[in-house]
Amino acid sequence: MERTYIRDMVPGTACRISGFVDTIRQMRWGAFVVLKDITGKVQVTFGKDQFPEIVDVTTHSVITVEGTLTLNPSVKMGGKEVIPDTLCIDSLAEALPIADDSEIDSKMDYRWIDLRRDQNQLMMKVQTTLTAAMREYLLSQNFIEIHTPKLIGAASESGSDVFEVKYFDTKAYLAQSPQFYKQMAMASGLERIFETGPVFRAEKSYTNKHATEFTGFDLEFSYIDSMYDVMKMEENLLRYAFSKVKEAHGEEIVRLFGEEYEVIVPETPFPVIKLADLYRELEERYGYSVPEELHGDLTTDAERLCARFSKEKYGHEFLFVTDYDAKERAFYHMRDDAGVPQGYDLIWRGVEITTGAQREHRYEVLKRQAEEKGLARDVEFYLEFFRYGCPPHGGFGLGIDRLTMLFLGLSIKEAEFLFRGPNRLTP
């Protein structure tokens, strides 16, 4: 008999189900077992006369049962109960080294056990739906999926915060970003591309939103008129993806994480504000101010206040912030005639989830901006992409783990399948 997922069982029908023992209640005459697979849970009622080995079964053991699903109004789990004909104990579990309320680092030591929790399995489903929906939307918009190298010969973007690795008789670096290769794809005439893949940042950051390795979702597309085309693409992408997450998991997110994490499908267009105007609003509304020399970039505290400000002023969870100082933006961001970078940050729930921009595609201008930041020699290979014709283009990157974290109110350690940070390389 083929295995049946618990959610697919039909009352009155024989089935074969397998999973972890979620709970077990031993009785004198037998045992009540709640069996769990990735699709749900069901009660299996064992009699000791027929299944004496049930006394050896422990929580988190893996078993396979053949039997019939019946309807029993006295059973709390939707009135569904399996009466077994056979029992196979696939794997007996020892006493667990962690519990639901263990410290986070202890949970990370035994992540494969921690991932069995209902909340974590839902988290992985949310992440799957989110990524699949973004891919689906972009494919409908004529995007092509590419896969760029993560071993590179020159430090990407800034020359700092990269991991150096031995590469035969020379050295290489782990890519901070697929940015340069996304733009190479534009120079290749691919026009619209996206990628999902690992990103590496050698930053000794110990916040709840930073990791040394995370999953990025990046896209780039050609023949744009301004950064507003990029912003429109992003807001439409997120609206589509959020609607899919809400449809698939909305009720379960509220049940397991609370009403404050109800999925709100954002209305478009998203509100937009210039950085200088944002600082003025934050000071007038909340008394928040920073020294003038910090006004060219968004501080972490100002970022957090954006959640409150955007809801109060615009009734919206998202906020585009534009007009950053050129010294705070990457050299490849296009600038207008006044020298203002044509890029933005997107803030959601008080956290920056995206930096996007129209890129500079004109070789001489791009070379000059790289020289201003002392990077011209470091990015010689990248500058070559623009010497032989390149269309106007732009794009952005999203952190899949950071989005997941914000969906469910987690830390970045909890939102990744396996977290990597300055003090974490295992399991």
Tab-separated table of C-alpha atoms in Angstrom:
chain	number	residue	atom	x	y	z
A	1	MET	CA	0.000	0.000	0.000
A	2	GLU	CA	1.325	3.441	-0.921
A	3	ARG	CA	1.771	6.035	1.770
A	4	THR	CA	-1.040	8.595	2.203
A	5	TYR	CA	-0.487	12.103	3.550
A	6	ILE	CA	-2.565	12.744	6.655
A	7	ARG	CA	-4.448	15.626	5.035
A	8	ASP	CA	-5.489	13.323	2.160
A	9	MET	CA	-7.008	10.523	4.257
A	10	VAL	CA	-10.640	9.669	3.548
A	11	PRO	CA	-12.972	8.415	6.317
A	12	GLY	CA	-13.838	4.746	5.975
A	13	THR	CA	-10.869	4.098	3.716
A	14	ALA	CA	-7.823	1.982	4.474
A	15	CYS	CA	-4.566	3.964	4.446
A	16	ARG	CA	-0.868	3.787	5.222
A	17	ILE	CA	0.508	6.803	7.090
A	18	SER	CA	3.979	7.608	8.394
A	19	GLY	CA	5.347	10.373	10.574
A	20	PHE	CA	6.715	11.536	13.904
A	21	VAL	CA	4.967	10.807	17.176
A	22	ASP	CA	3.895	14.285	18.230
A	23	THR	CA	2.426	13.195	21.562
A	24	ILE	CA	1.716	9.842	23.187
A	25	ARG	CA	-0.553	9.126	26.142
A	26	GLN	CA	-0.062	5.654	27.587
A	27	MET	CA	-3.091	3.982	29.162
A	28	ARG	CA	-3.482	0.646	30.939
A	29	TRP	CA	-5.288	-0.786	27.955
A	30	GLY	CA	-3.271	0.935	25.175
A	31	ALA	CA	-2.147	4.345	23.970
A	32	PHE	CA	-3.372	7.460	22.217
A	33	VAL	CA	-0.803	8.641	19.700
A	34	VAL	CA	-0.935	11.909	17.772
A	35	LEU	CA	0.954	11.218	14.562
A	36	LYS	CA	2.325	14.149	12.556
A	37	ASP	CA	3.544	14.484	9.002
A	38	ILE	CA	4.281	17.629	7.005
A	39	THR	CA	0.590	18.007	6.081
A	40	GLY	CA	-1.120	17.595	9.455
A	41	LYS	CA	-1.860	15.476	12.523
A	42	VAL	CA	-4.205	12.632	13.347
A	43	GLN	CA	-4.961	10.508	16.405
A	44	VAL	CA	-4.110	6.809	16.240
A	45	THR	CA	-5.566	4.609	18.984
A	46	PHE	CA	-3.601	1.474	19.867
A	47	GLY	CA	-4.672	-1.447	22.041
A	48	LYS	CA	-1.874	-3.149	24.002
A	49	ASP	CA	-3.281	-6.608	23.377
A	50	GLN	CA	-2.794	-6.160	19.646
A	51	PHE	CA	0.260	-3.859	19.808
A	52	PRO	CA	2.270	-4.585	22.978
A	53	GLU	CA	5.300	-2.846	21.433
A	54	ILE	CA	3.509	0.490	21.723
A	55	VAL	CA	4.834	0.772	25.289
A	56	ASP	CA	8.327	1.288	23.848
A	57	VAL	CA	7.336	4.172	21.583
A	58	THR	CA	8.545	7.617	22.654
A	59	THR	CA	7.696	11.143	21.581
A	60	HIS	CA	9.423	12.023	18.282
A	61	SER	CA	9.823	8.376	17.305
A	62	VAL	CA	8.992	7.652	13.669
A	63	ILE	CA	6.301	5.066	12.963
A	64	THR	CA	4.281	3.733	10.047
A	65	VAL	CA	0.692	2.640	10.521
A	66	GLU	CA	-1.768	0.877	8.259
A	67	GLY	CA	-5.397	1.192	9.250
A	68	THR	CA	-8.751	2.841	8.623
A	69	LEU	CA	-9.714	6.444	9.248
A	70	THR	CA	-12.940	6.673	11.255
A	71	LEU	CA	-15.056	9.536	12.522
A	72	ASN	CA	-15.321	9.700	16.298
A	73	PRO	CA	-17.009	12.798	17.819
A	74	SER	CA	-15.154	12.282	21.117
A	75	VAL	CA	-11.790	12.839	19.398
A	76	LYS	CA	-10.730	16.489	19.573
A	77	MET	CA	-8.704	16.581	16.357
A	78	GLY	CA	-11.579	17.177	13.992
A	79	GLY	CA	-13.249	13.967	15.109
A	80	LYS	CA	-10.793	11.873	13.064
A	81	GLU	CA	-9.247	8.723	14.458
A	82	VAL	CA	-7.198	5.956	12.857
A	83	ILE	CA	-7.848	2.405	14.006
A	84	PRO	CA	-4.609	0.570	13.139
A	85	ASP	CA	-4.175	-2.876	11.655
A	86	THR	CA	-0.360	-2.813	11.618
A	87	LEU	CA	2.415	-0.863	13.327
A	88	CYS	CA	6.037	-0.504	12.199
A	89	ILE	CA	8.424	1.337	14.509
A	90	ASP	CA	10.825	2.881	12.017
A	91	SER	CA	13.010	4.753	14.509
A	92	LEU	CA	12.881	5.143	18.290
A	93	ALA	CA	13.767	8.619	19.598
A	94	GLU	CA	15.909	9.189	22.668
A	95	ALA	CA	14.943	11.862	25.186
A	96	LEU	CA	15.185	15.231	23.424
A	97	PRO	CA	18.068	17.580	24.347
A	98	ILE	CA	15.922	20.705	23.789
A	99	ALA	CA	12.379	21.899	24.490
A	100	ASP	CA	10.160	24.585	22.959
A	101	ASP	CA	11.318	27.088	25.592
A	102	SER	CA	15.058	26.349	25.310
A	103	GLU	CA	17.510	29.174	24.626
A	104	ILE	CA	17.853	30.087	20.965
A	105	ASP	CA	21.475	28.944	20.711
A	106	SER	CA	20.587	25.558	22.164
A	107	LYS	CA	17.867	25.268	19.552
A	108	MET	CA	20.396	26.126	16.859
A	109	ASP	CA	22.674	23.313	18.101
A	110	TYR	CA	19.830	20.866	17.457
A	111	ARG	CA	18.184	22.684	14.572
A	112	TRP	CA	16.892	19.505	12.936
A	113	ILE	CA	14.807	18.849	16.039
A	114	ASP	CA	13.728	22.474	16.407
A	115	LEU	CA	12.486	22.464	12.806
A	116	ARG	CA	9.894	19.827	13.724
A	117	ARG	CA	7.849	22.410	15.612
A	118	ASP	CA	4.597	23.463	13.955
A	119	GLN	CA	5.701	27.109	13.794
A	120	ASN	CA	8.968	26.267	12.062
A	121	GLN	CA	7.368	23.951	9.546
A	122	LEU	CA	4.860	26.665	8.709
A	123	MET	CA	7.770	29.092	8.365
A	124	MET	CA	9.388	26.871	5.747
A	125	LYS	CA	6.057	26.559	3.896
A	126	VAL	CA	5.615	30.352	3.926
A	127	GLN	CA	9.118	30.786	2.535
A	128	THR	CA	8.423	28.229	-0.188
A	129	THR	CA	5.158	29.887	-1.205
A	130	LEU	CA	6.729	33.345	-1.149
A	131	THR	CA	9.652	32.377	-3.373
A	132	ALA	CA	7.500	30.346	-5.756
A	133	ALA	CA	5.023	33.223	-6.101
A	134	MET	CA	7.749	35.753	-6.905
A	135	ARG	CA	9.222	33.390	-9.471
A	136	GLU	CA	5.763	32.791	-10.949
A	137	TYR	CA	5.060	36.512	-11.227
A	138	LEU	CA	8.355	37.314	-12.913
A	139	LEU	CA	8.005	34.468	-15.390
A	140	SER	CA	4.632	35.953	-16.338
A	141	GLN	CA	6.465	39.235	-16.991
A	142	ASN	CA	8.949	37.658	-19.440
A	143	PHE	CA	11.838	37.339	-16.999
A	144	ILE	CA	14.568	34.716	-17.411
A	145	GLU	CA	16.071	32.892	-14.418
A	146	ILE	CA	19.872	32.853	-14.234
A	147	HIS	CA	22.417	31.436	-11.781
A	148	THR	CA	25.509	33.548	-11.206
A	149	PRO	CA	28.837	32.339	-9.737
A	150	LYS	CA	29.453	32.651	-6.028
A	151	LEU	CA	33.216	32.200	-6.346
A	152	ILE	CA	34.562	35.406	-7.842
A	153	GLY	CA	38.021	36.754	-8.626
A	154	ALA	CA	37.520	40.293	-7.293
A	155	ALA	CA	35.703	41.552	-4.229
A	156	SER	CA	32.256	42.673	-5.364
A	157	GLU	CA	30.762	46.130	-4.901
A	158	SER	CA	32.894	47.711	-2.191
A	159	GLY	CA	36.010	45.614	-1.723
A	160	SER	CA	35.174	45.098	1.952
A	161	ASP	CA	33.104	42.718	4.034
A	162	VAL	CA	33.937	39.718	1.837
A	163	PHE	CA	35.131	36.217	2.654
A	164	GLU	CA	38.457	35.336	1.095
A	165	VAL	CA	39.001	31.698	0.143
A	166	LYS	CA	42.004	29.762	-1.184
A	167	TYR	CA	41.500	28.951	-4.855
A	168	PHE	CA	44.246	26.610	-6.071
A	169	ASP	CA	47.382	28.785	-6.247
A	170	THR	CA	45.529	32.089	-5.940
A	171	LYS	CA	42.657	33.509	-3.905
A	172	ALA	CA	38.986	34.076	-4.586
A	173	TYR	CA	36.070	35.646	-2.753
A	174	LEU	CA	32.537	34.587	-1.890
A	175	ALA	CA	30.101	36.868	-3.665
A	176	GLN	CA	28.432	39.593	-1.621
A	177	SER	CA	25.829	40.021	-4.298
A	178	PRO	CA	25.030	38.957	-7.880
A	179	GLN	CA	24.855	42.651	-8.777
A	180	PHE	CA	27.682	42.806	-11.313
A	181	TYR	CA	26.531	39.662	-13.088
A	182	LYS	CA	22.925	40.839	-13.179
A	183	GLN	CA	24.171	43.891	-15.043
A	184	MET	CA	26.337	41.738	-17.293
A	185	ALA	CA	23.096	39.984	-18.239
A	186	MET	CA	21.671	43.361	-19.247
A	187	ALA	CA	24.707	43.988	-21.439
A	188	SER	CA	24.109	40.496	-22.873
A	189	GLY	CA	20.677	41.479	-24.132
A	190	LEU	CA	18.761	39.134	-21.796
A	191	GLU	CA	16.640	42.185	-20.861
A	192	ARG	CA	14.838	40.751	-17.806
A	193	ILE	CA	16.471	38.356	-15.356
A	194	PHE	CA	16.124	37.142	-11.786
A	195	GLU	CA	18.023	34.843	-9.461
A	196	THR	CA	17.545	33.139	-6.127
A	197	GLY	CA	20.780	32.133	-4.454
A	198	PRO	CA	23.183	32.435	-1.502
A	199	VAL	CA	24.769	35.749	-0.566
A	200	PHE	CA	27.791	36.122	1.739
A	201	ARG	CA	28.621	39.092	3.961
A	202	ALA	CA	31.726	39.083	6.181
A	203	GLU	CA	30.201	41.451	8.734
A	204	LYS	CA	30.626	40.889	12.452
A	205	SER	CA	27.048	41.936	13.138
A	206	TYR	CA	25.147	40.381	16.031
A	207	THR	CA	21.720	41.916	15.448
A	208	ASN	CA	18.515	39.931	15.011
A	209	LYS	CA	18.437	40.750	11.272
A	210	HIS	CA	22.019	40.107	10.073
A	211	ALA	CA	23.611	36.877	8.887
A	212	THR	CA	26.901	36.044	7.171
A	213	GLU	CA	25.074	33.854	4.639
A	214	PHE	CA	21.512	34.332	3.489
A	215	THR	CA	19.284	33.721	0.489
A	216	GLY	CA	18.825	36.604	-1.894
A	217	PHE	CA	16.130	37.137	-4.503
A	218	ASP	CA	17.503	39.529	-7.107
A	219	LEU	CA	16.203	40.909	-10.364
A	220	GLU	CA	17.300	43.332	-13.050
A	221	PHE	CA	15.531	44.569	-16.170
A	222	SER	CA	16.302	46.785	-19.157
A	223	TYR	CA	14.714	49.664	-21.049
A	224	ILE	CA	13.465	51.589	-18.048
A	225	ASP	CA	12.884	55.332	-17.944
A	226	SER	CA	13.562	55.921	-14.239
A	227	MET	CA	13.857	54.325	-10.827
A	228	TYR	CA	10.074	54.572	-10.575
A	229	ASP	CA	9.789	51.751	-13.095
A	230	VAL	CA	11.841	49.614	-10.711
A	231	MET	CA	9.682	50.619	-7.743
A	232	LYS	CA	6.516	49.769	-9.662
A	233	MET	CA	7.896	46.348	-10.546
A	234	GLU	CA	8.720	45.670	-6.905
A	235	GLU	CA	5.381	46.753	-5.487
A	236	ASN	CA	3.501	44.638	-8.036
A	237	LEU	CA	5.757	41.666	-7.311
A	238	LEU	CA	5.208	41.941	-3.554
A	239	ARG	CA	1.468	42.427	-3.874
A	240	TYR	CA	1.221	39.256	-5.942
A	241	ALA	CA	3.465	37.249	-3.599
A	242	PHE	CA	1.701	38.431	-0.439
A	243	SER	CA	-1.677	37.497	-1.895
A	244	LYS	CA	-0.396	33.964	-2.524
A	245	VAL	CA	0.994	33.667	1.018
A	246	LYS	CA	-2.276	34.918	2.498
A	247	GLU	CA	-4.309	32.515	0.398
A	248	ALA	CA	-2.169	29.493	1.281
A	249	HIS	CA	-1.181	30.202	4.900
A	250	GLY	CA	-2.994	33.278	6.216
A	251	GLU	CA	-5.258	31.518	8.700
A	252	GLU	CA	-2.510	29.254	9.997
A	253	ILE	CA	-0.126	32.198	10.461
A	254	VAL	CA	-2.691	33.917	12.686
A	255	ARG	CA	-3.361	30.686	14.605
A	256	LEU	CA	0.303	29.899	15.307
A	257	PHE	CA	1.875	33.371	15.472
A	258	GLY	CA	-0.949	35.696	16.509
A	259	GLU	CA	-3.269	38.256	14.966
A	260	GLU	CA	-0.533	40.892	14.864
A	261	TYR	CA	1.047	38.858	12.050
A	262	GLU	CA	-2.035	38.731	9.870
A	263	VAL	CA	-0.880	38.941	6.257
A	264	ILE	CA	-1.899	42.303	4.805
A	265	VAL	CA	-1.862	42.302	1.018
A	266	PRO	CA	-0.494	45.788	0.230
A	267	GLU	CA	-2.350	48.226	-1.960
A	268	THR	CA	-0.447	49.835	-4.817
A	269	PRO	CA	1.141	52.244	-5.362
A	270	PHE	CA	3.282	52.217	-2.218
A	271	PRO	CA	3.878	55.604	-0.546
A	272	VAL	CA	7.120	57.391	-1.448
A	273	ILE	CA	9.012	60.010	0.552
A	274	LYS	CA	12.352	61.756	0.182
A	275	LEU	CA	14.851	61.126	2.963
A	276	ALA	CA	15.043	64.805	3.983
A	277	ASP	CA	11.248	64.999	4.188
A	278	LEU	CA	11.143	61.823	6.223
A	279	TYR	CA	13.573	63.203	8.811
A	280	ARG	CA	11.508	66.380	9.039
A	281	GLU	CA	8.332	64.347	9.604
A	282	LEU	CA	9.983	62.158	12.242
A	283	GLU	CA	11.149	65.200	14.171
A	284	GLU	CA	7.790	66.965	13.987
A	285	ARG	CA	5.753	63.901	14.891
A	286	TYR	CA	7.959	62.010	17.335
A	287	GLY	CA	10.721	64.396	18.355
A	288	TYR	CA	13.310	62.206	16.641
A	289	SER	CA	16.350	63.996	15.247
A	290	VAL	CA	19.899	63.125	14.253
A	291	PRO	CA	22.972	65.303	13.634
A	292	GLU	CA	23.137	66.948	10.210
A	293	GLU	CA	26.083	64.775	9.164
A	294	LEU	CA	23.842	61.686	9.427
A	295	HIS	CA	21.038	63.066	7.261
A	296	GLY	CA	22.409	61.481	4.096
A	297	ASP	CA	21.435	57.972	5.167
A	298	LEU	CA	18.655	56.307	7.147
A	299	THR	CA	19.581	55.433	10.728
A	300	THR	CA	18.400	52.200	12.319
A	301	ASP	CA	16.154	54.090	14.737
A	302	ALA	CA	14.623	56.120	11.913
A	303	GLU	CA	14.077	52.894	10.001
A	304	ARG	CA	12.110	51.488	12.953
A	305	LEU	CA	10.010	54.646	13.201
A	306	CYS	CA	9.054	54.269	9.541
A	307	ALA	CA	6.646	51.481	10.508
A	308	ARG	CA	4.647	53.810	12.754
A	309	PHE	CA	4.980	56.803	10.444
A	310	SER	CA	3.848	54.985	7.297
A	311	LYS	CA	0.765	53.565	9.009
A	312	GLU	CA	-0.191	56.907	10.536
A	313	LYS	CA	0.399	59.080	7.465
A	314	TYR	CA	-0.418	56.712	4.626
A	315	GLY	CA	-2.285	53.792	6.214
A	316	HIS	CA	0.288	51.489	4.652
A	317	GLU	CA	2.823	48.935	5.900
A	318	PHE	CA	5.388	49.773	3.195
A	319	LEU	CA	7.379	52.918	2.546
A	320	PHE	CA	9.773	53.822	-0.271
A	321	VAL	CA	12.512	56.234	0.825
A	322	THR	CA	14.442	58.085	-1.899
A	323	ASP	CA	17.082	60.822	-2.370
A	324	TYR	CA	19.972	59.479	-0.328
A	325	ASP	CA	23.356	61.177	-0.299
A	326	ALA	CA	25.654	59.955	-3.083
A	327	LYS	CA	28.380	59.068	-0.622
A	328	GLU	CA	25.988	56.568	1.035
A	329	ARG	CA	25.000	54.817	-2.197
A	330	ALA	CA	26.864	52.394	-4.451
A	331	PHE	CA	28.915	53.889	-7.280
A	332	TYR	CA	26.785	52.147	-9.916
A	333	HIS	CA	23.592	54.007	-8.974
A	334	MET	CA	22.639	56.546	-11.637
A	335	ARG	CA	22.593	60.160	-10.424
A	336	ASP	CA	20.442	63.005	-11.674
A	337	ASP	CA	21.765	66.407	-12.782
A	338	ALA	CA	21.932	67.506	-9.146
A	339	GLY	CA	24.031	64.471	-8.196
A	340	VAL	CA	21.194	62.698	-6.345
A	341	PRO	CA	21.308	58.882	-6.657
A	342	GLN	CA	18.309	57.464	-8.490
A	343	GLY	CA	17.673	54.751	-5.961
A	344	TYR	CA	15.571	53.897	-2.965
A	345	ASP	CA	15.189	51.736	0.102
A	346	LEU	CA	11.953	49.892	0.793
A	347	ILE	CA	10.980	49.682	4.461
A	348	TRP	CA	8.501	47.107	5.776
A	349	ARG	CA	7.542	46.773	9.440
A	350	GLY	CA	10.427	49.029	10.424
A	351	VAL	CA	13.140	47.104	8.568
A	352	GLU	CA	14.844	47.793	5.238
A	353	ILE	CA	14.084	44.890	2.929
A	354	THR	CA	15.368	46.290	-0.370
A	355	THR	CA	17.835	48.666	-1.905
A	356	GLY	CA	16.913	49.309	-5.540
A	357	ALA	CA	17.944	51.768	-8.209
A	358	GLN	CA	18.286	52.720	-11.792
A	359	ARG	CA	21.871	51.769	-12.640
A	360	GLU	CA	24.389	53.899	-14.463
A	361	HIS	CA	24.818	52.261	-17.878
A	362	ARG	CA	27.070	54.874	-19.536
A	363	TYR	CA	30.675	53.680	-19.460
A	364	GLU	CA	32.461	57.001	-18.921
A	365	VAL	CA	30.059	58.136	-16.209
A	366	LEU	CA	30.227	54.792	-14.442
A	367	LYS	CA	34.015	54.742	-14.595
A	368	ARG	CA	34.175	58.258	-13.124
A	369	GLN	CA	31.845	57.321	-10.250
A	370	ALA	CA	33.933	54.233	-9.498
A	371	GLU	CA	37.072	56.390	-9.450
A	372	GLU	CA	35.408	58.800	-7.000
A	373	LYS	CA	35.054	55.930	-4.531
A	374	GLY	CA	38.545	54.586	-5.225
A	375	LEU	CA	37.241	51.393	-6.804
A	376	ALA	CA	38.154	51.740	-10.479
A	377	ARG	CA	40.934	49.122	-10.382
A	378	ASP	CA	38.892	46.704	-8.248
A	379	VAL	CA	36.009	46.710	-10.732
A	380	GLU	CA	37.885	46.778	-14.031
A	381	PHE	CA	36.258	43.527	-15.160
A	382	TYR	CA	32.814	44.946	-14.358
A	383	LEU	CA	33.412	48.199	-16.239
A	384	GLU	CA	34.181	46.178	-19.364
A	385	PHE	CA	30.502	45.178	-19.530
A	386	PHE	CA	29.580	48.742	-20.491
A	387	ARG	CA	32.125	49.479	-23.227
A	388	TYR	CA	30.240	47.738	-26.015
A	389	GLY	CA	26.687	48.991	-25.564
A	390	CYS	CA	24.299	48.491	-22.666
A	391	PRO	CA	20.620	49.502	-22.343
A	392	PRO	CA	19.302	51.627	-19.472
A	393	HIS	CA	18.339	49.291	-16.657
A	394	GLY	CA	17.665	48.901	-12.964
A	395	GLY	CA	16.769	46.386	-10.324
A	396	PHE	CA	16.742	45.416	-6.690
A	397	GLY	CA	17.387	42.579	-4.280
A	398	LEU	CA	15.262	41.098	-1.522
A	399	GLY	CA	16.414	38.940	1.377
A	400	ILE	CA	14.161	35.883	1.499
A	401	ASP	CA	15.118	35.153	5.116
A	402	ARG	CA	14.524	38.744	6.211
A	403	LEU	CA	11.093	38.743	4.552
A	404	THR	CA	10.245	35.487	6.328
A	405	MET	CA	11.445	36.951	9.616
A	406	LEU	CA	9.154	39.954	9.251
A	407	PHE	CA	6.164	37.894	8.145
A	408	LEU	CA	6.249	35.893	11.378
A	409	GLY	CA	7.964	38.092	13.963
A	410	LEU	CA	11.090	35.954	14.231
A	411	SER	CA	14.804	36.665	14.532
A	412	ILE	CA	17.032	35.976	11.559
A	413	LYS	CA	18.403	32.903	13.377
A	414	GLU	CA	14.928	31.406	13.464
A	415	ALA	CA	13.996	32.426	9.917
A	416	GLU	CA	16.795	30.551	8.144
A	417	PHE	CA	16.901	26.804	7.612
A	418	LEU	CA	20.409	26.898	9.087
A	419	PHE	CA	21.751	30.190	10.408
A	420	ARG	CA	25.292	31.352	9.726
A	421	GLY	CA	26.762	34.184	11.772
A	422	PRO	CA	30.126	35.270	13.222
A	423	ASN	CA	29.851	32.585	15.930
A	424	ARG	CA	27.835	29.947	14.088
A	425	LEU	CA	29.167	27.448	11.521
A	426	THR	CA	27.372	24.330	12.740
A	427	PRO	CA	25.440	22.158	12.338
